[in-house]
Amino acid sequence: MMTPIKVKNVKDIEKINQIVSNYTYDIWIHGKSGMADAKSILGMYVLKLDEPLTLVVPDNVNPKKLFKELEEFIHFPAQEV
């Protein structure tokens, strides 16, 4: 499942990383500049904040709790892939 997210600054990156680190499944953030494991703070610093970013989680998990915790960054409804 994919959903667009908005990351404005380094504090947002740190907060997202802190939240996703509590989940056992893979969580990725894709952008035009590349993709990063959302659990890797260093990897997330590589992404450009001024580009559209997409949060990607496996289709076989229920991300409802994750999306609730990240709701301040999610601006559009999630899309199934």
JSON list of N, CA and C in Angstrom, two decimals, residues 1-3 20 22-28 39 55-67 70 78-81:
[
{"chain": "A", "resi": 1, "resn": "MET", "atom": "N", "xyz": [0.85, -1.17, 0.00]},
{"chain": "A", "resi": 1, "resn": "MET", "atom": "CA", "xyz": [0.00, 0.00, 0.00]},
{"chain": "A", "resi": 1, "resn": "MET", "atom": "C", "xyz": [0.89, 1.23, 0.00]},
{"chain": "A", "resi": 2, "resn": "MET", "atom": "N", "xyz": [0.47, 2.25, -0.71]},
{"chain": "A", "resi": 2, "resn": "MET", "atom": "CA", "xyz": [1.23, 3.49, -0.80]},
{"chain": "A", "resi": 2, "resn": "MET", "atom": "C", "xyz": [0.34, 4.66, -0.42]},
{"chain": "A", "resi": 3, "resn": "THR", "atom": "N", "xyz": [0.95, 5.66, 0.19]},
{"chain": "A", "resi": 3, "resn": "THR", "atom": "CA", "xyz": [0.24, 6.90, 0.49]},
{"chain": "A", "resi": 3, "resn": "THR", "atom": "C", "xyz": [1.23, 8.07, 0.43]},
{"chain": "A", "resi": 20, "resn": "VAL", "atom": "N", "xyz": [8.04, 4.74, 12.88]},
{"chain": "A", "resi": 20, "resn": "VAL", "atom": "CA", "xyz": [8.10, 3.51, 12.06]},
{"chain": "A", "resi": 20, "resn": "VAL", "atom": "C", "xyz": [9.02, 2.46, 12.67]},
{"chain": "A", "resi": 22, "resn": "ASN", "atom": "N", "xyz": [8.96, 1.28, 15.45]},
{"chain": "A", "resi": 22, "resn": "ASN", "atom": "CA", "xyz": [8.18, 0.43, 16.35]},
{"chain": "A", "resi": 22, "resn": "ASN", "atom": "C", "xyz": [7.44, -0.69, 15.62]},
{"chain": "A", "resi": 23, "resn": "TYR", "atom": "N", "xyz": [7.53, -0.73, 14.31]},
{"chain": "A", "resi": 23, "resn": "TYR", "atom": "CA", "xyz": [6.79, -1.73, 13.52]},
{"chain": "A", "resi": 23, "resn": "TYR", "atom": "C", "xyz": [7.75, -2.78, 13.00]},
{"chain": "A", "resi": 24, "resn": "THR", "atom": "N", "xyz": [7.28, -4.03, 12.93]},
{"chain": "A", "resi": 24, "resn": "THR", "atom": "CA", "xyz": [8.15, -5.14, 12.54]},
{"chain": "A", "resi": 24, "resn": "THR", "atom": "C", "xyz": [8.27, -5.31, 11.04]},
{"chain": "A", "resi": 25, "resn": "TYR", "atom": "N", "xyz": [7.33, -4.75, 10.27]},
{"chain": "A", "resi": 25, "resn": "TYR", "atom": "CA", "xyz": [7.37, -4.92, 8.82]},
{"chain": "A", "resi": 25, "resn": "TYR", "atom": "C", "xyz": [8.15, -3.79, 8.15]},
{"chain": "A", "resi": 26, "resn": "ASP", "atom": "N", "xyz": [8.54, -4.04, 6.89]},
{"chain": "A", "resi": 26, "resn": "ASP", "atom": "CA", "xyz": [9.31, -3.05, 6.13]},
{"chain": "A", "resi": 26, "resn": "ASP", "atom": "C", "xyz": [8.46, -1.83, 5.81]},
{"chain": "A", "resi": 27, "resn": "ILE", "atom": "N", "xyz": [9.04, -0.66, 5.93]},
{"chain": "A", "resi": 27, "resn": "ILE", "atom": "CA", "xyz": [8.38, 0.60, 5.59]},
{"chain": "A", "resi": 27, "resn": "ILE", "atom": "C", "xyz": [9.40, 1.42, 4.82]},
{"chain": "A", "resi": 28, "resn": "TRP", "atom": "N", "xyz": [9.02, 1.82, 3.62]},
{"chain": "A", "resi": 28, "resn": "TRP", "atom": "CA", "xyz": [9.91, 2.56, 2.73]},
{"chain": "A", "resi": 28, "resn": "TRP", "atom": "C", "xyz": [9.33, 3.93, 2.41]},
{"chain": "A", "resi": 39, "resn": "LYS", "atom": "N", "xyz": [13.10, 3.18, 8.44]},
{"chain": "A", "resi": 39, "resn": "LYS", "atom": "CA", "xyz": [13.67, 2.87, 9.74]},
{"chain": "A", "resi": 39, "resn": "LYS", "atom": "C", "xyz": [15.14, 3.27, 9.82]},
{"chain": "A", "resi": 55, "resn": "LEU", "atom": "N", "xyz": [4.96, 7.00, 1.13]},
{"chain": "A", "resi": 55, "resn": "LEU", "atom": "CA", "xyz": [5.20, 5.97, 2.13]},
{"chain": "A", "resi": 55, "resn": "LEU", "atom": "C", "xyz": [4.69, 4.65, 1.56]},
{"chain": "A", "resi": 56, "resn": "VAL", "atom": "N", "xyz": [5.52, 3.62, 1.63]},
{"chain": "A", "resi": 56, "resn": "VAL", "atom": "CA", "xyz": [5.17, 2.32, 1.05]},
{"chain": "A", "resi": 56, "resn": "VAL", "atom": "C", "xyz": [5.27, 1.24, 2.13]},
{"chain": "A", "resi": 57, "resn": "VAL", "atom": "N", "xyz": [4.17, 0.49, 2.31]},
{"chain": "A", "resi": 57, "resn": "VAL", "atom": "CA", "xyz": [4.15, -0.64, 3.25]},
{"chain": "A", "resi": 57, "resn": "VAL", "atom": "C", "xyz": [3.68, -1.88, 2.49]},
{"chain": "A", "resi": 58, "resn": "PRO", "atom": "N", "xyz": [4.04, -3.07, 2.97]},
{"chain": "A", "resi": 58, "resn": "PRO", "atom": "CA", "xyz": [3.63, -4.30, 2.29]},
{"chain": "A", "resi": 58, "resn": "PRO", "atom": "C", "xyz": [2.10, -4.43, 2.23]},
{"chain": "A", "resi": 59, "resn": "ASP", "atom": "N", "xyz": [1.62, -5.07, 1.18]},
{"chain": "A", "resi": 59, "resn": "ASP", "atom": "CA", "xyz": [0.19, -5.26, 1.00]},
{"chain": "A", "resi": 59, "resn": "ASP", "atom": "C", "xyz": [-0.40, -6.23, 2.02]},
{"chain": "A", "resi": 60, "resn": "ASN", "atom": "N", "xyz": [0.42, -7.09, 2.59]},
{"chain": "A", "resi": 60, "resn": "ASN", "atom": "CA", "xyz": [-0.11, -8.12, 3.48]},
{"chain": "A", "resi": 60, "resn": "ASN", "atom": "C", "xyz": [-0.18, -7.70, 4.95]},
{"chain": "A", "resi": 61, "resn": "VAL", "atom": "N", "xyz": [-0.04, -6.40, 5.25]},
{"chain": "A", "resi": 61, "resn": "VAL", "atom": "CA", "xyz": [-0.16, -5.91, 6.62]},
{"chain": "A", "resi": 61, "resn": "VAL", "atom": "C", "xyz": [-1.31, -4.91, 6.71]},
{"chain": "A", "resi": 62, "resn": "ASN", "atom": "N", "xyz": [-1.81, -4.71, 7.91]},
{"chain": "A", "resi": 62, "resn": "ASN", "atom": "CA", "xyz": [-2.84, -3.71, 8.14]},
{"chain": "A", "resi": 62, "resn": "ASN", "atom": "C", "xyz": [-2.15, -2.46, 8.71]},
{"chain": "A", "resi": 63, "resn": "PRO", "atom": "N", "xyz": [-2.00, -1.42, 7.89]},
{"chain": "A", "resi": 63, "resn": "PRO", "atom": "CA", "xyz": [-1.25, -0.24, 8.34]},
{"chain": "A", "resi": 63, "resn": "PRO", "atom": "C", "xyz": [-2.10, 0.81, 9.06]},
{"chain": "A", "resi": 64, "resn": "LYS", "atom": "N", "xyz": [-3.32, 0.45, 9.45]},
{"chain": "A", "resi": 64, "resn": "LYS", "atom": "CA", "xyz": [-4.24, 1.44, 10.04]},
{"chain": "A", "resi": 64, "resn": "LYS", "atom": "C", "xyz": [-3.62, 2.16, 11.24]},
{"chain": "A", "resi": 65, "resn": "LYS", "atom": "N", "xyz": [-3.00, 1.40, 12.15]},
{"chain": "A", "resi": 65, "resn": "LYS", "atom": "CA", "xyz": [-2.38, 2.01, 13.34]},
{"chain": "A", "resi": 65, "resn": "LYS", "atom": "C", "xyz": [-1.20, 2.92, 12.93]},
{"chain": "A", "resi": 66, "resn": "LEU", "atom": "N", "xyz": [-0.39, 2.44, 12.00]},
{"chain": "A", "resi": 66, "resn": "LEU", "atom": "CA", "xyz": [0.73, 3.24, 11.51]},
{"chain": "A", "resi": 66, "resn": "LEU", "atom": "C", "xyz": [0.25, 4.54, 10.88]},
{"chain": "A", "resi": 67, "resn": "PHE", "atom": "N", "xyz": [-0.75, 4.45, 10.01]},
{"chain": "A", "resi": 67, "resn": "PHE", "atom": "CA", "xyz": [-1.26, 5.65, 9.36]},
{"chain": "A", "resi": 67, "resn": "PHE", "atom": "C", "xyz": [-1.87, 6.62, 10.37]},
{"chain": "A", "resi": 70, "resn": "LEU", "atom": "N", "xyz": [0.94, 8.48, 11.91]},
{"chain": "A", "resi": 70, "resn": "LEU", "atom": "CA", "xyz": [1.59, 9.38, 10.94]},
{"chain": "A", "resi": 70, "resn": "LEU", "atom": "C", "xyz": [0.63, 10.37, 10.30]},
{"chain": "A", "resi": 78, "resn": "ALA", "atom": "N", "xyz": [-4.81, 6.67, 1.41]},
{"chain": "A", "resi": 78, "resn": "ALA", "atom": "CA", "xyz": [-3.91, 5.62, 0.96]},
{"chain": "A", "resi": 78, "resn": "ALA", "atom": "C", "xyz": [-4.43, 4.98, -0.31]},
{"chain": "A", "resi": 79, "resn": "GLN", "atom": "N", "xyz": [-3.52, 4.53, -1.15]},
{"chain": "A", "resi": 79, "resn": "GLN", "atom": "CA", "xyz": [-3.88, 3.89, -2.42]},
{"chain": "A", "resi": 79, "resn": "GLN", "atom": "C", "xyz": [-3.32, 2.47, -2.43]},
{"chain": "A", "resi": 80, "resn": "GLU", "atom": "N", "xyz": [-4.16, 1.53, -2.80]},
{"chain": "A", "resi": 80, "resn": "GLU", "atom": "CA", "xyz": [-3.69, 0.15, -2.92]},
{"chain": "A", "resi": 80, "resn": "GLU", "atom": "C", "xyz": [-2.97, 0.00, -4.25]},
{"chain": "A", "resi": 81, "resn": "VAL", "atom": "N", "xyz": [-1.91, -0.77, -4.24]},
{"chain": "A", "resi": 81, "resn": "VAL", "atom": "CA", "xyz": [-1.11, -0.99, -5.45]},
{"chain": "A", "resi": 81, "resn": "VAL", "atom": "C", "xyz": [-1.41, -2.36, -6.01]}
]
